[in-house]
Tab-separated table of C-alpha atoms and ligand atoms in Angstrom:
chain	number	residue	atom	x	y	z
A	1	MET	CA	52.969	132.915	58.452
A	2	SER	CA	51.936	134.474	61.742
A	3	VAL	CA	52.812	132.878	65.034
A	4	GLN	CA	49.238	132.110	66.014
A	5	HIS	CA	48.337	130.159	62.884
A	6	SER	CA	51.524	128.170	62.772
A	7	HIS	CA	51.266	126.988	66.370
A	8	ARG	CA	47.617	126.713	67.408
A	9	ASP	CA	47.387	123.209	65.973
A	10	ASP	CA	50.056	122.041	68.410
A	11	PHE	CA	47.738	122.624	71.372
A	12	PRO	CA	45.030	119.964	71.562
A	13	ALA	CA	43.133	121.724	74.366
A	14	LEU	CA	42.386	124.565	71.939
A	15	ARG	CA	40.145	122.142	70.056
A	16	ARG	CA	37.980	121.725	73.147
A	17	LYS	CA	34.293	122.549	72.769
A	18	ILE	CA	31.798	123.319	75.506
A	19	ASP	CA	28.147	122.773	74.584
A	20	GLY	CA	29.229	122.442	70.965
A	21	GLU	CA	30.997	125.825	70.903
A	22	GLY	CA	34.730	126.566	70.717
A	23	ILE	CA	36.472	128.143	73.666
A	24	SER	CA	39.041	130.878	74.087
A	25	TYR	CA	41.666	130.368	76.768
A	26	LEU	CA	42.790	133.727	78.160
A	27	ASP	CA	44.019	132.698	81.617
A	28	ASN	CA	47.617	132.073	80.644
A	29	ALA	CA	49.130	133.937	83.577
A	30	ALA	CA	47.610	131.255	85.813
A	31	THR	CA	48.942	128.439	83.659
A	32	THR	CA	49.450	127.813	79.956
A	33	LEU	CA	48.122	125.011	77.775
A	34	LYS	CA	50.511	122.251	76.724
A	35	PRO	CA	51.669	121.407	73.195
A	36	ASP	CA	51.521	117.843	71.823
A	37	SER	CA	55.274	117.388	72.249
A	38	VAL	CA	55.034	117.988	76.009
A	39	ILE	CA	52.027	115.707	76.398
A	40	ARG	CA	53.845	113.023	74.356
A	41	ALA	CA	56.978	113.260	76.509
A	42	VAL	CA	54.908	112.742	79.672
A	43	THR	CA	52.904	109.870	78.176
A	44	GLU	CA	55.964	108.201	76.721
A	45	TYR	CA	57.652	108.087	80.108
A	46	TYR	CA	54.615	106.336	81.612
A	47	GLU	CA	54.152	104.030	78.620
A	48	THR	CA	57.736	102.939	78.210
A	49	ASN	CA	59.362	103.401	81.581
A	50	GLY	CA	57.603	104.469	84.780
A	51	ALA	CA	60.568	103.757	87.102
A	52	ASN	CA	61.934	105.945	89.883
A	53	ILE	CA	65.126	107.965	89.454
A	54	HIS	CA	68.466	108.207	91.248
A	55	ARG	CA	67.839	105.082	93.265
A	56	GLY	CA	68.239	101.954	91.230
A	57	LYS	CA	70.951	100.571	89.039
A	58	HIS	CA	68.500	98.780	86.789
A	59	ARG	CA	68.022	99.796	83.190
A	60	LEU	CA	64.674	101.551	83.543
A	61	SER	CA	65.790	103.581	86.541
A	62	GLU	CA	68.965	104.651	84.790
A	63	GLU	CA	67.023	105.657	81.678
A	64	ALA	CA	64.514	107.643	83.753
A	65	SER	CA	67.354	109.350	85.650
A	66	ASP	CA	69.032	110.280	82.378
A	67	SER	CA	65.844	111.808	80.953
A	68	TYR	CA	65.218	113.681	84.194
A	69	GLU	CA	68.750	115.063	84.262
A	70	ALA	CA	68.583	115.934	80.551
A	71	SER	CA	65.666	118.257	81.370
A	72	ARG	CA	67.714	119.915	84.103
A	73	VAL	CA	70.490	120.531	81.572
A	74	LEU	CA	68.021	121.973	79.028
A	75	ILE	CA	66.595	124.314	81.672
A	76	ALA	CA	70.087	125.314	82.836
A	77	ASN	CA	71.200	126.054	79.262
A	78	HIS	CA	68.040	128.086	78.698
A	79	LEU	CA	69.087	130.307	81.624
A	80	GLY	CA	72.796	130.405	80.854
A	81	ALA	CA	73.444	128.529	84.125
A	82	SER	CA	75.208	125.306	85.090
A	83	ALA	CA	73.105	122.233	85.802
A	84	ASN	CA	74.284	122.097	89.421
A	85	GLU	CA	72.813	125.573	89.961
A	86	VAL	CA	69.312	124.445	88.944
A	87	VAL	CA	67.138	123.054	91.726
A	88	LEU	CA	63.885	121.431	90.651
A	89	THR	CA	61.026	122.234	93.013
A	90	ARG	CA	57.263	121.834	92.827
A	91	ASN	CA	56.579	125.412	91.738
A	92	THR	CA	57.718	129.027	92.130
A	93	THR	CA	56.138	129.153	95.571
A	94	GLU	CA	58.293	126.299	96.843
A	95	ALA	CA	61.393	127.752	95.184
A	96	LEU	CA	60.900	131.102	96.942
A	97	ASN	CA	60.173	129.419	100.274
A	98	LEU	CA	63.354	127.396	99.870
A	99	VAL	CA	65.436	130.563	99.549
A	100	ALA	CA	63.585	132.492	102.263
A	101	GLN	CA	63.828	129.658	104.787
A	102	GLY	CA	67.145	128.314	103.554
A	103	LEU	CA	69.123	131.526	104.048
A	104	ASP	CA	68.391	131.101	107.742
A	105	LEU	CA	68.097	134.840	108.369
A	106	ASP	CA	67.974	136.403	111.768
A	107	PRO	CA	64.223	137.069	112.408
A	108	ASP	CA	65.068	140.753	112.530
A	109	ALA	CA	66.916	140.722	109.191
A	110	TYR	CA	65.883	143.594	106.949
A	111	VAL	CA	64.441	142.529	103.595
A	112	VAL	CA	63.317	144.838	100.796
A	113	GLY	CA	60.498	143.716	98.544
A	114	CYS	CA	57.978	145.382	96.258
A	115	MET	CA	54.294	146.159	96.643
A	116	ASP	CA	53.469	144.150	93.548
A	117	ALA	CA	54.904	140.922	94.939
A	118	HIS	CA	52.770	137.835	94.463
A	119	HIS	CA	51.748	136.292	97.805
A	120	SER	CA	54.299	133.555	97.023
A	121	GLN	CA	57.063	136.149	97.211
A	122	MET	CA	55.593	138.387	99.919
A	123	LEU	CA	54.638	135.802	102.555
A	124	PRO	CA	57.889	133.771	102.627
A	125	TRP	CA	59.912	136.966	103.187
A	126	ARG	CA	57.481	138.303	105.742
A	127	ARG	CA	57.950	135.051	107.636
A	128	ALA	CA	61.742	135.045	107.266
A	129	GLY	CA	62.604	138.629	108.192
A	130	ARG	CA	61.478	142.237	108.551
A	131	LEU	CA	59.987	143.037	105.159
A	132	ALA	CA	59.695	146.589	103.780
A	133	LEU	CA	57.811	147.025	100.507
A	134	THR	CA	58.704	149.521	97.793
A	135	ARG	CA	55.718	151.704	96.889
A	136	VAL	CA	54.246	151.699	93.396
A	137	ASP	CA	52.532	154.530	91.504
A	138	ALA	CA	48.885	154.478	90.355
A	139	ASP	CA	49.902	152.364	87.340
A	140	GLY	CA	51.876	149.838	89.375
A	141	ARG	CA	55.355	151.141	88.466
A	142	LEU	CA	57.940	151.068	91.228
A	143	ASP	CA	58.709	154.286	93.052
A	144	ARG	CA	62.433	154.366	92.292
A	145	GLU	CA	63.150	157.055	94.869
A	146	HIS	CA	61.459	155.007	97.594
A	147	PHE	CA	63.398	151.931	96.434
A	148	ARG	CA	66.681	153.847	96.820
A	149	GLU	CA	65.599	155.048	100.234
A	150	LEU	CA	64.859	151.473	101.363
A	151	LEU	CA	68.227	150.305	100.027
A	152	ARG	CA	69.918	152.845	102.277
A	153	GLY	CA	68.758	150.659	105.219
A	154	ARG	CA	71.260	148.033	103.961
A	155	PRO	CA	68.961	145.034	103.435
A	156	LYS	CA	70.235	141.472	103.672
A	157	VAL	CA	67.937	140.457	100.814
A	158	VAL	CA	66.175	142.301	98.002
A	159	ALA	CA	63.275	140.315	96.570
A	160	LEU	CA	62.158	141.628	93.187
A	161	THR	CA	59.273	140.701	90.933
A	162	HIS	CA	60.298	140.836	87.287
A	163	CYS	CA	56.793	141.122	85.868
A	164	SER	CA	53.605	141.744	87.830
A	165	ASN	CA	50.849	139.180	87.411
A	166	VAL	CA	48.333	141.997	87.995
A	167	THR	CA	49.492	144.891	85.812
A	168	GLY	CA	51.661	143.050	83.287
A	169	VAL	CA	54.406	145.664	83.924
A	170	VAL	CA	57.929	144.376	83.305
A	171	HIS	CA	60.210	146.189	85.743
A	172	PRO	CA	63.671	147.398	84.671
A	173	VAL	CA	65.342	144.728	86.800
A	174	ALA	CA	68.792	145.101	85.232
A	175	GLU	CA	68.850	148.742	86.394
A	176	LEU	CA	67.421	147.836	89.795
A	177	ILE	CA	70.030	145.127	90.303
A	178	ALA	CA	72.829	147.541	89.351
A	179	GLU	CA	71.498	149.952	91.985
A	180	ILE	CA	71.324	147.184	94.583
A	181	ARG	CA	74.892	146.096	93.822
A	182	SER	CA	76.275	149.596	94.148
A	183	ALA	CA	74.403	150.343	97.401
A	184	THR	CA	74.460	147.046	99.336
A	185	ASP	CA	75.777	143.493	99.414
A	186	ALA	CA	72.231	142.122	99.591
A	187	VAL	CA	71.250	138.771	98.113
A	188	VAL	CA	69.082	139.462	95.048
A	189	VAL	CA	66.108	137.152	94.518
A	190	LEU	CA	64.008	137.506	91.372
A	191	ASP	CA	60.526	136.104	90.842
A	192	ALA	CA	60.499	135.469	87.094
A	193	ALA	CA	57.253	133.446	87.022
A	194	GLN	CA	55.542	135.935	84.679
A	195	SER	CA	58.540	137.150	82.714
A	196	LEU	CA	60.442	134.052	81.658
A	197	PRO	CA	57.485	132.636	79.688
A	198	HIS	CA	57.701	135.775	77.518
A	199	GLN	CA	61.402	136.595	77.269
A	200	ARG	CA	64.788	134.952	77.527
A	201	ILE	CA	66.777	135.654	80.685
A	202	ASN	CA	70.463	135.022	81.093
A	203	VAL	CA	71.130	134.770	84.816
A	204	ARG	CA	74.792	135.749	84.471
A	205	GLU	CA	74.087	138.854	82.401
A	206	LEU	CA	71.294	139.851	84.759
A	207	ASP	CA	73.569	139.230	87.751
A	208	VAL	CA	70.847	137.696	89.966
A	209	ASP	CA	71.681	135.460	92.924
A	210	PHE	CA	68.452	133.471	92.902
A	211	LEU	CA	65.734	133.263	90.263
A	212	ALA	CA	62.459	131.355	90.555
A	213	PHE	CA	59.820	130.346	88.026
A	214	SER	CA	57.271	127.641	87.195
A	215	MET	CA	57.437	125.432	84.126
A	216	HIS	CA	53.625	125.186	83.966
A	217	LYS	CA	53.428	128.863	83.002
A	218	MET	CA	55.672	128.236	79.993
A	219	LEU	CA	54.049	125.221	78.308
A	220	GLY	CA	55.365	122.616	80.752
A	221	PRO	CA	53.361	120.262	82.965
A	222	THR	CA	52.244	121.278	86.455
A	223	GLY	CA	54.388	120.170	89.393
A	224	VAL	CA	57.745	121.623	88.362
A	225	GLY	CA	59.280	124.847	89.597
A	226	VAL	CA	62.853	125.970	89.162
A	227	LEU	CA	65.206	127.700	91.527
A	228	PHE	CA	68.396	128.953	89.960
A	229	GLY	CA	70.970	129.794	92.618
A	230	ARG	CA	74.548	130.985	92.339
A	231	SER	CA	76.688	127.970	93.398
A	232	ARG	CA	78.369	129.853	96.232
A	233	LEU	CA	74.990	130.778	97.746
A	234	LEU	CA	73.321	127.437	97.094
A	235	ALA	CA	76.170	125.804	99.004
A	236	GLY	CA	75.144	127.729	102.134
A	237	LEU	CA	71.394	127.216	101.813
A	238	ARG	CA	69.599	124.969	104.293
A	239	PRO	CA	67.327	122.401	102.597
A	240	LEU	CA	63.592	122.864	103.114
A	241	ALA	CA	63.023	119.128	103.451
A	242	VAL	CA	65.250	116.299	104.638
A	243	GLY	CA	64.803	112.650	103.759
A	244	GLY	CA	65.500	110.134	101.024
A	245	GLY	CA	67.346	111.219	97.924
A	246	MET	CA	69.200	114.153	99.510
A	247	VAL	CA	71.801	112.198	101.510
A	248	ASP	CA	74.859	110.164	100.539
A	249	TRP	CA	75.239	108.348	103.833
A	250	VAL	CA	73.119	107.797	106.952
A	251	ASP	CA	74.097	106.037	110.164
A	252	LEU	CA	72.732	106.114	113.687
A	253	ASP	CA	74.667	109.241	114.553
A	254	GLY	CA	73.973	111.393	111.559
A	255	SER	CA	74.085	111.746	107.796
A	256	VAL	CA	76.153	113.165	104.970
A	257	ASP	CA	74.315	115.412	102.541
A	258	ARG	CA	74.494	115.022	98.791
A	259	ARG	CA	75.904	117.912	96.809
A	260	THR	CA	73.767	120.620	95.205
A	261	PRO	CA	71.253	120.536	93.617
A	262	TYR	CA	70.289	117.057	94.894
A	263	VAL	CA	70.486	118.083	98.545
A	264	PHE	CA	67.401	120.262	97.911
A	265	GLU	CA	65.372	117.550	96.208
A	266	ALA	CA	64.335	115.147	98.950
A	267	GLY	CA	61.750	112.514	98.038
A	268	THR	CA	60.494	111.276	94.694
A	269	PRO	CA	60.019	114.248	92.370
A	270	ALA	CA	57.466	114.818	89.589
A	271	ILE	CA	59.525	112.700	87.182
A	272	ALA	CA	57.128	112.723	84.222
A	273	SER	CA	56.520	116.457	84.587
A	274	VAL	CA	60.229	117.208	84.692
A	275	ILE	CA	60.707	115.154	81.525
A	276	GLY	CA	57.794	117.085	79.955
A	277	SER	CA	59.443	120.340	81.052
A	278	GLY	CA	62.443	119.510	78.887
A	279	ALA	CA	60.092	119.169	75.913
A	280	ALA	CA	58.555	122.553	76.787
A	281	VAL	CA	61.966	124.234	76.757
A	282	ARG	CA	62.725	122.602	73.392
A	283	TYR	CA	59.401	123.835	71.997
A	284	LEU	CA	59.987	127.420	73.164
A	285	GLU	CA	63.549	127.498	71.913
A	286	ALA	CA	62.454	126.421	68.423
A	287	LEU	CA	60.212	129.496	68.035
A	288	ASP	CA	61.319	132.673	66.288
A	289	PRO	CA	61.881	135.224	69.100
A	290	GLY	CA	61.293	138.228	66.808
A	291	ALA	CA	57.950	136.887	65.561
A	292	LEU	CA	56.921	136.025	69.109
A	293	HIS	CA	57.747	139.507	70.303
A	294	ARG	CA	55.783	141.156	67.483
A	295	HIS	CA	52.830	138.874	68.112
A	296	GLU	CA	52.866	139.670	71.816
A	297	ARG	CA	52.918	143.411	71.024
A	298	ASP	CA	49.817	142.978	68.846
A	299	LEU	CA	48.026	141.036	71.569
A	300	ALA	CA	48.988	143.609	74.213
A	301	ALA	CA	47.796	146.458	71.947
A	302	ALA	CA	44.424	144.742	71.498
A	303	LEU	CA	44.130	144.044	75.231
A	304	VAL	CA	44.969	147.610	76.279
A	305	GLY	CA	42.987	149.204	73.421
A	306	GLY	CA	39.858	147.227	74.330
A	307	ALA	CA	40.186	148.200	77.991
A	308	LEU	CA	40.480	151.895	77.137
A	309	THR	CA	37.456	151.931	74.838
A	310	SER	CA	35.003	149.765	76.796
A	311	PRO	CA	32.421	151.615	78.914
A	312	GLY	CA	32.281	150.592	82.565
A	313	VAL	CA	35.834	149.215	82.428
A	314	ARG	CA	38.939	150.679	84.066
A	315	LEU	CA	42.388	149.468	83.080
A	316	VAL	CA	44.468	148.587	86.156
A	317	GLY	CA	48.047	149.297	85.120
A	318	PRO	CA	49.693	151.449	82.476
A	319	ALA	CA	48.219	152.173	79.053
A	320	GLU	CA	51.677	152.224	77.431
A	321	LEU	CA	52.662	149.209	75.381
A	322	THR	CA	56.348	149.283	76.239
A	323	ASP	CA	57.693	147.007	78.960
A	324	ARG	CA	54.587	144.918	79.406
A	325	ILE	CA	53.394	141.434	78.584
A	326	GLY	CA	50.095	140.539	76.897
A	327	LEU	CA	48.065	140.793	80.089
A	328	VAL	CA	45.531	143.307	81.361
A	329	SER	CA	43.569	143.618	84.560
A	330	LEU	CA	40.213	145.335	84.502
A	331	ARG	CA	38.164	146.898	87.262
A	332	LEU	CA	34.503	146.651	86.302
A	333	ASP	CA	31.765	149.077	87.200
A	334	VAL	CA	28.995	146.493	87.276
A	335	GLY	CA	26.130	145.532	89.572
A	336	VAL	CA	27.315	141.946	90.234
A	337	PRO	CA	30.519	140.453	91.689
A	338	THR	CA	33.422	140.219	89.232
A	339	GLY	CA	33.513	136.437	89.697
A	340	ASP	CA	29.946	136.234	88.350
A	341	VAL	CA	31.034	138.151	85.253
A	342	ALA	CA	33.922	135.703	84.756
A	343	ARG	CA	31.487	132.788	85.045
A	344	MET	CA	29.084	134.333	82.521
A	345	LEU	CA	31.936	135.066	80.098
A	346	SER	CA	32.896	131.417	80.339
A	347	ASP	CA	29.490	129.758	80.322
A	348	SER	CA	27.707	131.999	77.808
A	349	TYR	CA	30.578	133.072	75.555
A	350	GLY	CA	33.435	130.570	75.996
A	351	TYR	CA	36.055	133.050	77.323
A	352	MET	CA	38.204	131.686	80.151
A	353	VAL	CA	39.485	134.634	82.187
A	354	ARG	CA	40.471	135.112	85.813
A	355	SER	CA	38.708	137.061	88.550
A	356	GLY	CA	39.634	137.957	92.125
A	357	HIS	CA	42.733	139.362	93.806
A	358	MET	CA	45.272	137.348	91.754
A	359	CYS	CA	47.244	136.318	94.871
A	360	SER	CA	48.475	139.934	95.034
A	361	GLN	CA	45.799	141.287	97.297
A	362	PRO	CA	47.612	144.325	98.752
A	363	LEU	CA	48.420	145.569	95.234
A	364	VAL	CA	44.968	144.867	93.819
A	365	THR	CA	43.303	146.547	96.790
A	366	GLY	CA	45.627	149.552	96.434
A	367	LEU	CA	45.301	150.003	92.670
A	368	ALA	CA	41.770	148.804	92.007
A	369	GLY	CA	39.955	148.986	95.351
A	370	GLY	CA	38.495	145.501	94.923
A	371	GLU	CA	38.354	142.419	92.744
A	372	ILE	CA	39.501	142.543	89.151
A	373	LEU	CA	39.115	140.589	85.942
A	374	ARG	CA	42.421	139.506	84.398
A	375	VAL	CA	42.848	138.656	80.724
A	376	SER	CA	46.190	137.100	79.842
A	377	ALA	CA	47.294	135.941	76.399
A	378	TYR	CA	50.035	133.640	75.198
A	379	LEU	CA	51.657	132.745	71.910
A	380	TYR	CA	48.724	130.680	70.606
A	381	ASN	CA	46.105	133.397	71.153
A	382	GLU	CA	44.873	135.583	68.295
A	383	VAL	CA	44.006	139.266	68.173
A	384	ALA	CA	40.522	138.250	66.972
A	385	GLU	CA	39.959	136.428	70.263
A	386	ILE	CA	40.713	139.616	72.190
A	387	THR	CA	38.325	141.594	70.006
A	388	GLY	CA	35.671	138.918	70.553
A	389	PHE	CA	36.308	138.974	74.289
A	390	TYR	CA	35.648	142.721	74.527
A	391	GLU	CA	32.482	142.397	72.408
A	392	ALA	CA	31.225	139.749	74.835
A	393	LEU	CA	32.224	141.800	77.885
A	394	ASN	CA	30.563	144.957	76.543
A	395	GLU	CA	27.370	143.074	75.778
A	396	LEU	CA	27.331	141.536	79.253
A	397	LEU	CA	28.044	144.795	81.054
A	398	SER	CA	25.351	146.642	79.154
A	399	CYS	CA	22.824	143.904	80.091
A	400	ILE	CA	23.763	143.866	83.780
A	401	GLY	CA	24.193	147.614	84.207
A	402	PRO	CA	26.529	149.585	86.463
A	403	ALA	CA	26.885	149.181	90.212
A	404	ALA	CA	24.366	151.145	92.276
A	405	PRO	CA	25.873	154.375	93.667
A	406	VAL	CA	27.115	154.058	97.232
A	407	GLY	CA	24.301	154.784	99.657
A	408	ALA	CA	21.564	154.151	97.059
A	409	ARG	CA	18.473	152.490	98.535
A	410	ARG	CA	15.815	150.498	96.757
B	501	LIG	N1	54.910	134.718	91.236
B	501	LIG	C1	54.153	135.240	90.270
B	501	LIG	C2	54.498	136.595	89.722
B	501	LIG	C3	53.062	134.520	89.784
B	501	LIG	O1	52.294	135.052	88.837
B	501	LIG	C4	52.788	133.248	90.318
B	501	LIG	C5	51.617	132.426	89.818
B	501	LIG	N2	50.419	133.132	89.703
B	501	LIG	C6	53.611	132.749	91.328
B	501	LIG	C7	54.669	133.504	91.763
B	501	LIG	C8	53.379	131.423	91.953
B	501	LIG	O2	53.543	130.407	91.028
B	501	LIG	P1	53.169	128.912	91.438
B	501	LIG	O3	51.700	128.921	91.737
B	501	LIG	O4	53.508	128.105	90.236
B	501	LIG	O5	53.967	128.581	92.628
């Protein structure tokens, strides 16, 4: 049985109809849909418990704390980390801000990043230090020579993106990290928001210092991000927020911080969503990795193939199928804004796809010259949906017609 048929039924949102017609959800890089087991875990917490964690000694609070901590352990095991190295944040953005602010760098500290960084990786480092970005080629692959050159400046931090949310390119981060380790003693921070939903990562084997991702992009509820940090480095990190839940003792003269990871989790967290995140990890771990990989290859082949054969469409990113996820970005030669095309694809055909700069504006401007349409698949999508998407897009583009040549006057 193929992956798509065995699992589609687990996702109730896929049964959604708009104006009596089925829909196709192809905006998975923004966030994924949730399986029944995740929705049930969230609902069950509210129906049977609903208490706060880590504060009370009463039965409900202890139960809620246990379920919350069980999710942390599941996430830690998934990464090959210890539970005390897993900080639960609101999202990847908060996790990256926590590292960038928490390292307390000198404002002049030299940081190396990459041109394809999401704004959530680029802006925190630009605020924290002096950021230099590694160039990419016309397909969005890193310029390895330029990367080496930047490393020669002995950065304090190297902030890598594992997989671009614009091109779908998965960078050879193991090789990059080996190069960083041999050239510098920089702290290595990896944005795994788009890679971890598609592949297992063992933080020890990869030898990263910090790794950030969002549970909502891998079947979990919104409101939960994860920051893995090597214990030694977490111990020196300054918390982003201070307040209740992160201290052991407070008197009029000062306070005593709790140990990691709790010192980074001030305030009441997204308890239900964290519990649901544990269910998401369980769901993903029960899938056959080989079948998933083959299915993703088929989806990627359909996505790239459609882009290469559709008139008025330019693929932004490489045409090769190796080292990429099931995501393509398209630059359209069409007489209306790309956002209008996305709206028409949704309202007239039922295809939910993304338009704009994808929170990676410097990269999108550099590679595409303007807004793009992004189509991103996940394990419950089918090749037939991709084929249908391109049929709809081709029909729409042929109705609207190409953009007027620059300088053309009516
Ligand atoms: N990094 C990458 C590569 C992403 O794709 C995203 C989400 N689009 C983020 C960071 C930010 O994730 P979040 O919005 O969950 O903070």
